[in-house]
PDB file of C-alpha atoms in Angstrom:
ATOM      1  CA  MET A  12       6.291  -7.805  23.815  1.00 94.00           C
ATOM      2  CA  ILE A  13       7.195  -5.729  20.768  1.00 96.00           C
ATOM      3  CA  SER A  14       9.513  -6.916  17.997  1.00 96.00           C
ATOM      4  CA  VAL A  15      10.669  -4.341  15.451  1.00 97.00           C
ATOM      5  CA  ARG A  16      11.617  -5.318  11.913  1.00 97.00           C
ATOM      6  CA  LYS A  17      13.785  -2.491  10.598  1.00 98.00           C
ATOM      7  CA  SER A  18      13.509  -1.431   6.971  1.00 98.00           C
ATOM      8  CA  GLU A  19      17.187  -2.060   6.278  1.00 98.00           C
ATOM      9  CA  ASP A  20      16.970  -5.608   7.609  1.00 97.00           C
ATOM     10  CA  ARG A  21      14.296  -6.715   5.146  1.00 98.00           C
ATOM     11  CA  GLY A  22      14.944  -9.035   2.243  1.00 98.00           C
ATOM     12  CA  PHE A  23      15.538  -7.308  -1.086  1.00 98.00           C
ATOM     13  CA  ALA A  24      15.260  -8.328  -4.736  1.00 97.00           C
ATOM     14  CA  ASP A  25      16.266  -6.244  -7.745  1.00 98.00           C
ATOM     15  CA  HIS A  26      14.863  -7.645 -11.005  1.00 97.00           C
ATOM     16  CA  GLY A  27      15.538  -4.499 -13.002  1.00 97.00           C
ATOM     17  CA  TRP A  28      11.901  -3.765 -13.755  1.00 97.00           C
ATOM     18  CA  LEU A  29      10.951  -4.552 -10.124  1.00 98.00           C
ATOM     19  CA  LYS A  30      12.610  -3.556  -6.873  1.00 98.00           C
ATOM     20  CA  SER A  31      11.027  -5.305  -3.893  1.00 98.00           C
ATOM     21  CA  PHE A  32      11.591  -5.313  -0.130  1.00 98.00           C
ATOM     22  CA  HIS A  33      10.272  -8.300   1.844  1.00 98.00           C
ATOM     23  CA  THR A  34       9.313  -8.033   5.517  1.00 98.00           C
ATOM     24  CA  PHE A  35       8.750 -11.805   5.582  1.00 98.00           C
ATOM     25  CA  SER A  36      10.176 -14.725   3.578  1.00 98.00           C
ATOM     26  CA  PHE A  37       9.132 -14.477  -0.059  1.00 97.00           C
ATOM     27  CA  ALA A  38      10.308 -16.014  -3.348  1.00 95.00           C
ATOM     28  CA  ASP A  39      14.134 -16.344  -3.234  1.00 95.00           C
ATOM     29  CA  TYR A  40      14.379 -14.604   0.132  1.00 97.00           C
ATOM     30  CA  PHE A  41      14.067 -17.176   2.921  1.00 97.00           C
ATOM     31  CA  ASP A  42      14.446 -16.675   6.649  1.00 96.00           C
ATOM     32  CA  PRO A  43      12.920 -19.448   8.785  1.00 96.00           C
ATOM     33  CA  ALA A  44      12.431 -16.916  11.598  1.00 94.00           C
ATOM     34  CA  ARG A  45      10.441 -14.622   9.271  1.00 96.00           C
ATOM     35  CA  MET A  46       7.645 -16.760   7.838  1.00 97.00           C
ATOM     36  CA  GLY A  47       4.856 -14.345   8.726  1.00 97.00           C
ATOM     37  CA  PHE A  48       3.065 -13.125  11.823  1.00 98.00           C
ATOM     38  CA  GLY A  49      -0.334 -14.460  12.819  1.00 97.00           C
ATOM     39  CA  ARG A  50      -2.538 -14.380   9.733  1.00 97.00           C
ATOM     40  CA  LEU A  51      -0.035 -12.124   7.931  1.00 98.00           C
ATOM     41  CA  ARG A  52       2.107 -13.990   5.437  1.00 98.00           C
ATOM     42  CA  VAL A  53       3.579 -11.307   3.129  1.00 98.00           C
ATOM     43  CA  ILE A  54       4.346  -7.580   3.303  1.00 98.00           C
ATOM     44  CA  ASN A  55       6.203  -6.540   0.157  1.00 98.00           C
ATOM     45  CA  GLU A  56       7.105  -2.971  -0.741  1.00 98.00           C
ATOM     46  CA  ASP A  57       7.332  -2.910  -4.534  1.00 98.00           C
ATOM     47  CA  ARG A  58       8.439  -0.383  -7.126  1.00 98.00           C
ATOM     48  CA  ILE A  59       7.516  -1.236 -10.719  1.00 98.00           C
ATOM     49  CA  ALA A  60       9.222   0.500 -13.631  1.00 98.00           C
ATOM     50  CA  PRO A  61       7.087   2.186 -16.330  1.00 97.00           C
ATOM     51  CA  GLY A  62       5.713  -0.149 -18.986  1.00 96.00           C
ATOM     52  CA  THR A  63       6.285  -3.289 -16.906  1.00 97.00           C
ATOM     53  CA  GLY A  64       4.559  -5.374 -14.252  1.00 97.00           C
ATOM     54  CA  PHE A  65       3.490  -8.795 -13.094  1.00 96.00           C
ATOM     55  CA  GLY A  66       2.125 -10.797 -16.029  1.00 95.00           C
ATOM     56  CA  THR A  67      -0.888 -13.068 -15.722  1.00 95.00           C
ATOM     57  CA  HIS A  68      -0.385 -15.653 -12.979  1.00 96.00           C
ATOM     58  CA  GLY A  69      -2.486 -17.615 -10.526  1.00 95.00           C
ATOM     59  CA  HIS A  70      -3.191 -17.750  -6.798  1.00 95.00           C
ATOM     60  CA  CYS A  71      -5.456 -19.772  -4.547  1.00 97.00           C
ATOM     61  CA  ASP A  72      -6.525 -19.626  -0.892  1.00 97.00           C
ATOM     62  CA  MET A  73      -4.967 -16.270  -0.057  1.00 97.00           C
ATOM     63  CA  GLU A  74      -6.340 -12.793   0.739  1.00 98.00           C
ATOM     64  CA  ILE A  75      -4.272 -10.292  -1.273  1.00 97.00           C
ATOM     65  CA  LEU A  76      -4.240  -6.591  -0.447  1.00 97.00           C
ATOM     66  CA  SER A  77      -2.695  -3.869  -2.616  1.00 97.00           C
ATOM     67  CA  VAL A  78      -2.134  -0.318  -1.329  1.00 97.00           C
ATOM     68  CA  VAL A  79      -0.832   2.206  -3.871  1.00 97.00           C
ATOM     69  CA  LEU A  80       1.484   4.928  -2.533  1.00 97.00           C
ATOM     70  CA  GLU A  81       2.679   6.551  -5.792  1.00 97.00           C
ATOM     71  CA  GLY A  82       1.852   6.129  -9.464  1.00 98.00           C
ATOM     72  CA  ALA A  83      -0.945   3.745 -10.431  1.00 98.00           C
ATOM     73  CA  LEU A  84      -1.495  -0.020 -10.568  1.00 98.00           C
ATOM     74  CA  ALA A  85      -3.480  -1.544 -13.434  1.00 97.00           C
ATOM     75  CA  HIS A  86      -5.388  -4.699 -12.476  1.00 96.00           C
ATOM     76  CA  CYS A  87      -6.975  -7.380 -14.644  1.00 95.00           C
ATOM     77  CA  ASP A  88      -8.274 -10.789 -13.534  1.00 94.00           C
ATOM     78  CA  SER A  89     -10.050 -13.938 -14.651  1.00 95.00           C
ATOM     79  CA  LEU A  90     -13.195 -12.827 -12.800  1.00 92.00           C
ATOM     80  CA  GLY A  91     -13.686 -10.088 -15.384  1.00 94.00           C
ATOM     81  CA  HIS A  92     -12.447  -7.169 -13.293  1.00 92.00           C
ATOM     82  CA  ALA A  93     -10.227  -4.531 -14.852  1.00 93.00           C
ATOM     83  CA  GLY A  94      -9.285  -1.138 -13.463  1.00 92.00           C
ATOM     84  CA  VAL A  95      -6.638   1.152 -12.087  1.00 96.00           C
ATOM     85  CA  ILE A  96      -5.745   1.623  -8.409  1.00 96.00           C
ATOM     86  CA  ARG A  97      -4.368   5.037  -7.474  1.00 97.00           C
ATOM     87  CA  PRO A  98      -2.865   6.565  -4.312  1.00 96.00           C
ATOM     88  CA  GLY A  99      -5.423   6.589  -1.522  1.00 93.00           C
ATOM     89  CA  GLU A 100      -7.127   3.474  -2.882  1.00 95.00           C
ATOM     90  CA  VAL A 101      -6.870  -0.112  -1.698  1.00 95.00           C
ATOM     91  CA  GLN A 102      -7.733  -3.396  -3.389  1.00 95.00           C
ATOM     92  CA  VAL A 103      -8.609  -6.752  -1.876  1.00 96.00           C
ATOM     93  CA  MET A 104      -8.620  -9.915  -3.979  1.00 96.00           C
ATOM     94  CA  SER A 105      -9.825 -13.147  -2.397  1.00 96.00           C
ATOM     95  CA  ALA A 106      -8.082 -15.850  -4.412  1.00 96.00           C
ATOM     96  CA  GLY A 107     -10.280 -18.596  -2.969  1.00 96.00           C
ATOM     97  CA  ARG A 108     -10.365 -21.756  -5.056  1.00 96.00           C
ATOM     98  CA  GLY A 109      -8.366 -20.052  -7.797  1.00 97.00           C
ATOM     99  CA  VAL A 110      -7.969 -16.819  -9.736  1.00 96.00           C
ATOM    100  CA  ARG A 111      -5.580 -15.544 -12.386  1.00 97.00           C
ATOM    101  CA  HIS A 112      -4.599 -11.888 -12.570  1.00 95.00           C
ATOM    102  CA  SER A 113      -2.025  -9.350 -13.711  1.00 96.00           C
ATOM    103  CA  GLU A 114      -0.797  -6.212 -11.943  1.00 95.00           C
ATOM    104  CA  THR A 115       1.104  -3.730 -14.097  1.00 97.00           C
ATOM    105  CA  ASN A 116       2.328  -0.147 -13.940  1.00 97.00           C
ATOM    106  CA  GLY A 117      -0.665   2.023 -14.863  1.00 96.00           C
ATOM    107  CA  ALA A 118       1.142   5.383 -14.750  1.00 95.00           C
ATOM    108  CA  PRO A 119       2.950   6.188 -18.022  1.00 93.00           C
ATOM    109  CA  GLY A 120       6.446   7.503 -17.382  1.00 93.00           C
ATOM    110  CA  GLU A 121       6.256   7.009 -13.596  1.00 96.00           C
ATOM    111  CA  VAL A 122       7.416   4.343 -11.172  1.00 98.00           C
ATOM    112  CA  THR A 123       4.515   2.702  -9.343  1.00 98.00           C
ATOM    113  CA  HIS A 124       5.208   2.316  -5.622  1.00 98.00           C
ATOM    114  CA  PHE A 125       2.836   0.063  -3.726  1.00 98.00           C
ATOM    115  CA  LEU A 126       2.472  -2.426  -0.891  1.00 98.00           C
ATOM    116  CA  GLN A 127       1.394  -5.992  -1.618  1.00 97.00           C
ATOM    117  CA  ILE A 128       0.166  -7.839   1.464  1.00 98.00           C
ATOM    118  CA  TRP A 129      -1.026 -11.433   1.784  1.00 98.00           C
ATOM    119  CA  LEU A 130      -3.100 -12.878   4.601  1.00 98.00           C
ATOM    120  CA  LEU A 131      -4.089 -16.475   5.246  1.00 98.00           C
ATOM    121  CA  PRO A 132      -7.862 -16.953   4.876  1.00 97.00           C
ATOM    122  CA  SER A 133     -10.137 -18.332   7.579  1.00 96.00           C
ATOM    123  CA  GLU A 134     -11.474 -20.941   5.145  1.00 94.00           C
ATOM    124  CA  THR A 135     -10.193 -22.432   1.914  1.00 96.00           C
ATOM    125  CA  GLY A 136     -11.844 -23.203  -1.397  1.00 96.00           C
ATOM    126  CA  ILE A 137     -14.238 -20.249  -1.275  1.00 96.00           C
ATOM    127  CA  GLU A 138     -15.637 -18.333  -4.239  1.00 95.00           C
ATOM    128  CA  PRO A 139     -12.959 -15.866  -5.398  1.00 96.00           C
ATOM    129  CA  GLY A 140     -13.770 -12.167  -5.222  1.00 95.00           C
ATOM    130  CA  TYR A 141     -12.462  -8.657  -5.798  1.00 94.00           C
ATOM    131  CA  ALA A 142     -13.178  -5.229  -4.316  1.00 94.00           C
ATOM    132  CA  GLN A 143     -11.619  -1.771  -4.428  1.00 95.00           C
ATOM    133  CA  LEU A 144     -12.048   1.189  -2.085  1.00 95.00           C
ATOM    134  CA  ALA A 145     -11.038   4.852  -2.122  1.00 95.00           C
ATOM    135  CA  VAL A 146     -10.333   5.910   1.464  1.00 95.00           C
ATOM    136  CA  ASP A 147     -11.257   9.529   2.242  1.00 94.00           C
ATOM    137  CA  PRO A 148      -8.081  11.234   3.540  1.00 95.00           C
ATOM    138  CA  ALA A 149     -10.145  12.917   6.288  1.00 96.00           C
ATOM    139  CA  ARG A 150     -10.995   9.495   7.738  1.00 95.00           C
ATOM    140  CA  LYS A 151      -7.285   8.798   8.265  1.00 97.00           C
ATOM    141  CA  ARG A 152      -6.184  12.230   9.490  1.00 97.00           C
ATOM    142  CA  GLY A 153      -5.007  11.835  13.081  1.00 97.00           C
ATOM    143  CA  ARG A 154      -7.004   8.650  13.591  1.00 97.00           C
ATOM    144  CA  LEU A 155      -7.207   5.003  12.596  1.00 97.00           C
ATOM    145  CA  ALA A 156      -9.821   4.285   9.948  1.00 96.00           C
ATOM    146  CA  LEU A 157     -11.085   0.729   9.516  1.00 97.00           C
ATOM    147  CA  VAL A 158     -10.325  -0.275   5.924  1.00 97.00           C
ATOM    148  CA  ALA A 159     -10.840  -4.063   5.779  1.00 97.00           C
ATOM    149  CA  ALA A 160     -12.532  -6.580   8.079  1.00 97.00           C
ATOM    150  CA  PRO A 161     -14.162 -10.047   8.024  1.00 96.00           C
ATOM    151  CA  GLU A 162     -17.619  -8.516   8.422  1.00 91.00           C
ATOM    152  CA  ALA A 163     -19.364  -6.282   5.891  1.00 79.00           C
ATOM    153  CA  ARG A 164     -19.518  -2.606   6.920  1.00 84.00           C
ATOM    154  CA  GLU A 165     -20.228   0.568   5.002  1.00 83.00           C
ATOM    155  CA  GLY A 166     -16.999   2.149   3.738  1.00 87.00           C
ATOM    156  CA  THR A 167     -14.958  -0.963   4.496  1.00 94.00           C
ATOM    157  CA  LEU A 168     -13.711  -3.826   2.354  1.00 96.00           C
ATOM    158  CA  ARG A 169     -14.714  -7.326   3.404  1.00 95.00           C
ATOM    159  CA  TRP A 170     -12.184 -10.121   3.289  1.00 96.00           C
ATOM    160  CA  HIS A 171     -12.033 -13.734   4.473  1.00 96.00           C
ATOM    161  CA  ALA A 172      -9.226 -13.400   7.036  1.00 97.00           C
ATOM    162  CA  ASP A 173      -9.485 -13.145  10.814  1.00 97.00           C
ATOM    163  CA  ALA A 174      -7.905  -9.707  10.761  1.00 98.00           C
ATOM    164  CA  ARG A 175      -8.888  -6.060  10.743  1.00 97.00           C
ATOM    165  CA  LEU A 176      -6.881  -3.431   8.913  1.00 98.00           C
ATOM    166  CA  HIS A 177      -6.792   0.220   9.954  1.00 98.00           C
ATOM    167  CA  ALA A 178      -5.021   3.073   8.156  1.00 98.00           C
ATOM    168  CA  GLY A 179      -3.943   6.391   9.631  1.00 98.00           C
ATOM    169  CA  CYS A 180      -1.886   9.528   9.006  1.00 98.00           C
ATOM    170  CA  PHE A 181      -0.176  11.340  11.884  1.00 98.00           C
ATOM    171  CA  ASP A 182       1.722  14.579  12.390  1.00 98.00           C
ATOM    172  CA  GLY A 183       2.765  16.478  15.487  1.00 97.00           C
ATOM    173  CA  MET A 184       0.355  16.129  18.404  1.00 96.00           C
ATOM    174  CA  GLU A 185      -2.027  13.769  16.583  1.00 98.00           C
ATOM    175  CA  SER A 186      -2.364  10.393  18.290  1.00 98.00           C
ATOM    176  CA  ALA A 187      -4.522   7.276  18.303  1.00 98.00           C
ATOM    177  CA  THR A 188      -4.914   4.076  20.312  1.00 98.00           C
ATOM    178  CA  LEU A 189      -6.184   0.685  19.173  1.00 98.00           C
ATOM    179  CA  ALA A 190      -7.122  -1.811  21.897  1.00 98.00           C
ATOM    180  CA  LEU A 191      -6.185  -5.453  21.320  1.00 97.00           C
ATOM    181  CA  ASP A 192      -8.339  -8.181  22.848  1.00 97.00           C
ATOM    182  CA  GLU A 193      -6.567 -10.868  24.847  1.00 96.00           C
ATOM    183  CA  GLY A 194      -4.850 -13.341  22.538  1.00 96.00           C
ATOM    184  CA  ARG A 195      -4.863 -10.993  19.540  1.00 98.00           C
ATOM    185  CA  LEU A 196      -1.713  -9.835  17.759  1.00 98.00           C
ATOM    186  CA  GLY A 197      -0.899  -6.397  16.432  1.00 98.00           C
ATOM    187  CA  CYS A 198       1.262  -5.376  13.494  1.00 98.00           C
ATOM    188  CA  VAL A 199       2.090  -1.843  12.375  1.00 98.00           C
ATOM    189  CA  HIS A 200       3.765  -1.129   9.038  1.00 98.00           C
ATOM    190  CA  VAL A 201       5.041   2.402   8.449  1.00 98.00           C
ATOM    191  CA  ALA A 202       4.477   3.283   4.802  1.00 98.00           C
ATOM    192  CA  ARG A 203       5.803   6.858   4.989  1.00 97.00           C
ATOM    193  CA  GLY A 204       7.422   9.208   7.471  1.00 98.00           C
ATOM    194  CA  SER A 205       8.034   8.252  11.085  1.00 98.00           C
ATOM    195  CA  VAL A 206       5.943   7.716  14.215  1.00 98.00           C
ATOM    196  CA  GLU A 207       6.235   6.466  17.782  1.00 98.00           C
ATOM    197  CA  ILE A 208       4.558   3.120  18.444  1.00 97.00           C
ATOM    198  CA  ASN A 209       4.258   2.180  22.111  1.00 97.00           C
ATOM    199  CA  GLY A 210       7.212   4.447  22.811  1.00 95.00           C
ATOM    200  CA  GLN A 211       9.453   3.220  19.992  1.00 96.00           C
ATOM    201  CA  ARG A 212      10.268   5.394  16.977  1.00 98.00           C
ATOM    202  CA  LEU A 213       9.637   3.670  13.630  1.00 98.00           C
ATOM    203  CA  ARG A 214      10.450   4.996  10.174  1.00 98.00           C
ATOM    204  CA  ALA A 215       9.281   4.265   6.640  1.00 98.00           C
ATOM    205  CA  GLY A 216       9.628   0.560   5.858  1.00 98.00           C
ATOM    206  CA  ASP A 217       9.811  -0.472   9.516  1.00 98.00           C
ATOM    207  CA  ALA A 218       7.261  -2.842  11.039  1.00 98.00           C
ATOM    208  CA  ALA A 219       6.379  -3.554  14.665  1.00 98.00           C
ATOM    209  CA  MET A 220       4.934  -6.912  15.733  1.00 98.00           C
ATOM    210  CA  LEU A 221       3.076  -6.870  19.058  1.00 98.00           C
ATOM    211  CA  ARG A 222       2.248  -9.928  21.150  1.00 97.00           C
ATOM    212  CA  ASP A 223       0.641  -9.904  24.617  1.00 97.00           C
ATOM    213  CA  GLU A 224       0.159  -6.143  24.424  1.00 97.00           C
ATOM    214  CA  PRO A 225      -3.215  -4.634  25.463  1.00 97.00           C
ATOM    215  CA  ARG A 226      -3.085  -1.782  22.976  1.00 98.00           C
ATOM    216  CA  ILE A 227      -1.258  -0.071  20.126  1.00 98.00           C
ATOM    217  CA  GLU A 228      -0.463   3.590  20.791  1.00 98.00           C
ATOM    218  CA  LEU A 229       0.658   5.914  17.987  1.00 98.00           C
ATOM    219  CA  CYS A 230       1.922   9.484  18.478  1.00 98.00           C
ATOM    220  CA  ALA A 231       4.584  12.057  17.527  1.00 97.00           C
ATOM    221  CA  GLY A 232       4.194  11.455  13.816  1.00 98.00           C
ATOM    222  CA  LYS A 233       6.289  13.212  11.187  1.00 98.00           C
ATOM    223  CA  GLY A 234       4.509  12.811   7.853  1.00 98.00           C
ATOM    224  CA  ALA A 235       3.529   9.324   8.993  1.00 98.00           C
ATOM    225  CA  GLU A 236       1.226   7.011   7.074  1.00 98.00           C
ATOM    226  CA  VAL A 237       0.659   3.653   8.748  1.00 98.00           C
ATOM    227  CA  LEU A 238      -1.193   0.372   8.296  1.00 98.00           C
ATOM    228  CA  VAL A 239      -2.281  -1.271  11.560  1.00 98.00           C
ATOM    229  CA  PHE A 240      -3.409  -4.894  11.726  1.00 98.00           C
ATOM    230  CA  ASP A 241      -5.430  -6.563  14.514  1.00 98.00           C
ATOM    231  CA  LEU A 242      -4.741 -10.254  13.898  1.00 98.00           C
ATOM    232  CA  ALA A 243      -5.676 -13.730  15.046  1.00 95.00           C
ATOM    233  CA  SER A 244      -2.648 -15.632  16.294  1.00 88.00           C
TER     234      SER A 244
END
């Protein structure tokens, strides 16, 4: 079974400095039918105006992923990490038993466009952590590259969620398939362009949630950039 969440049906908040679309319930946007999917709790598509951002605030017991699409995101946290995340880079912060951080626009004069994704951890109260990864564009060209997983692998971020994240870019005849073990869930978020997922055309901002499907098949991309999650239910 495949359920498609269209871009135009998402929740939306306009705070002036921040414009944010919510795939699932978040902050003032509440839909009891959209409280997450498997271990996924939040997929927000954010645009932050120049010179602004999220001030220092706290989180606990959540795996937080940031994927920058345009501009740059400046990060600072209570663990002593500070840096800038640029397009093609991803960040994972394990909030664990507690961390405070800020995320601000790091691109003077430009809007920063990024995805903020939260996943429920497999265990609570762990030591908080932070990691950042630049993903080689060649790894994603016409294929699905593993970006984050519960186990440590070279070229992959480790997080504490029962989920694996793949990223891919597809045009024309390029295609890829990801098998899903029995009982696993799949979620595809289209960050740019359009692509067919199991025969259904999705466009930027759309998401497909797959349950009781043996595989995820992607093809017929048009400037498509996608995030693909293999999730525990």
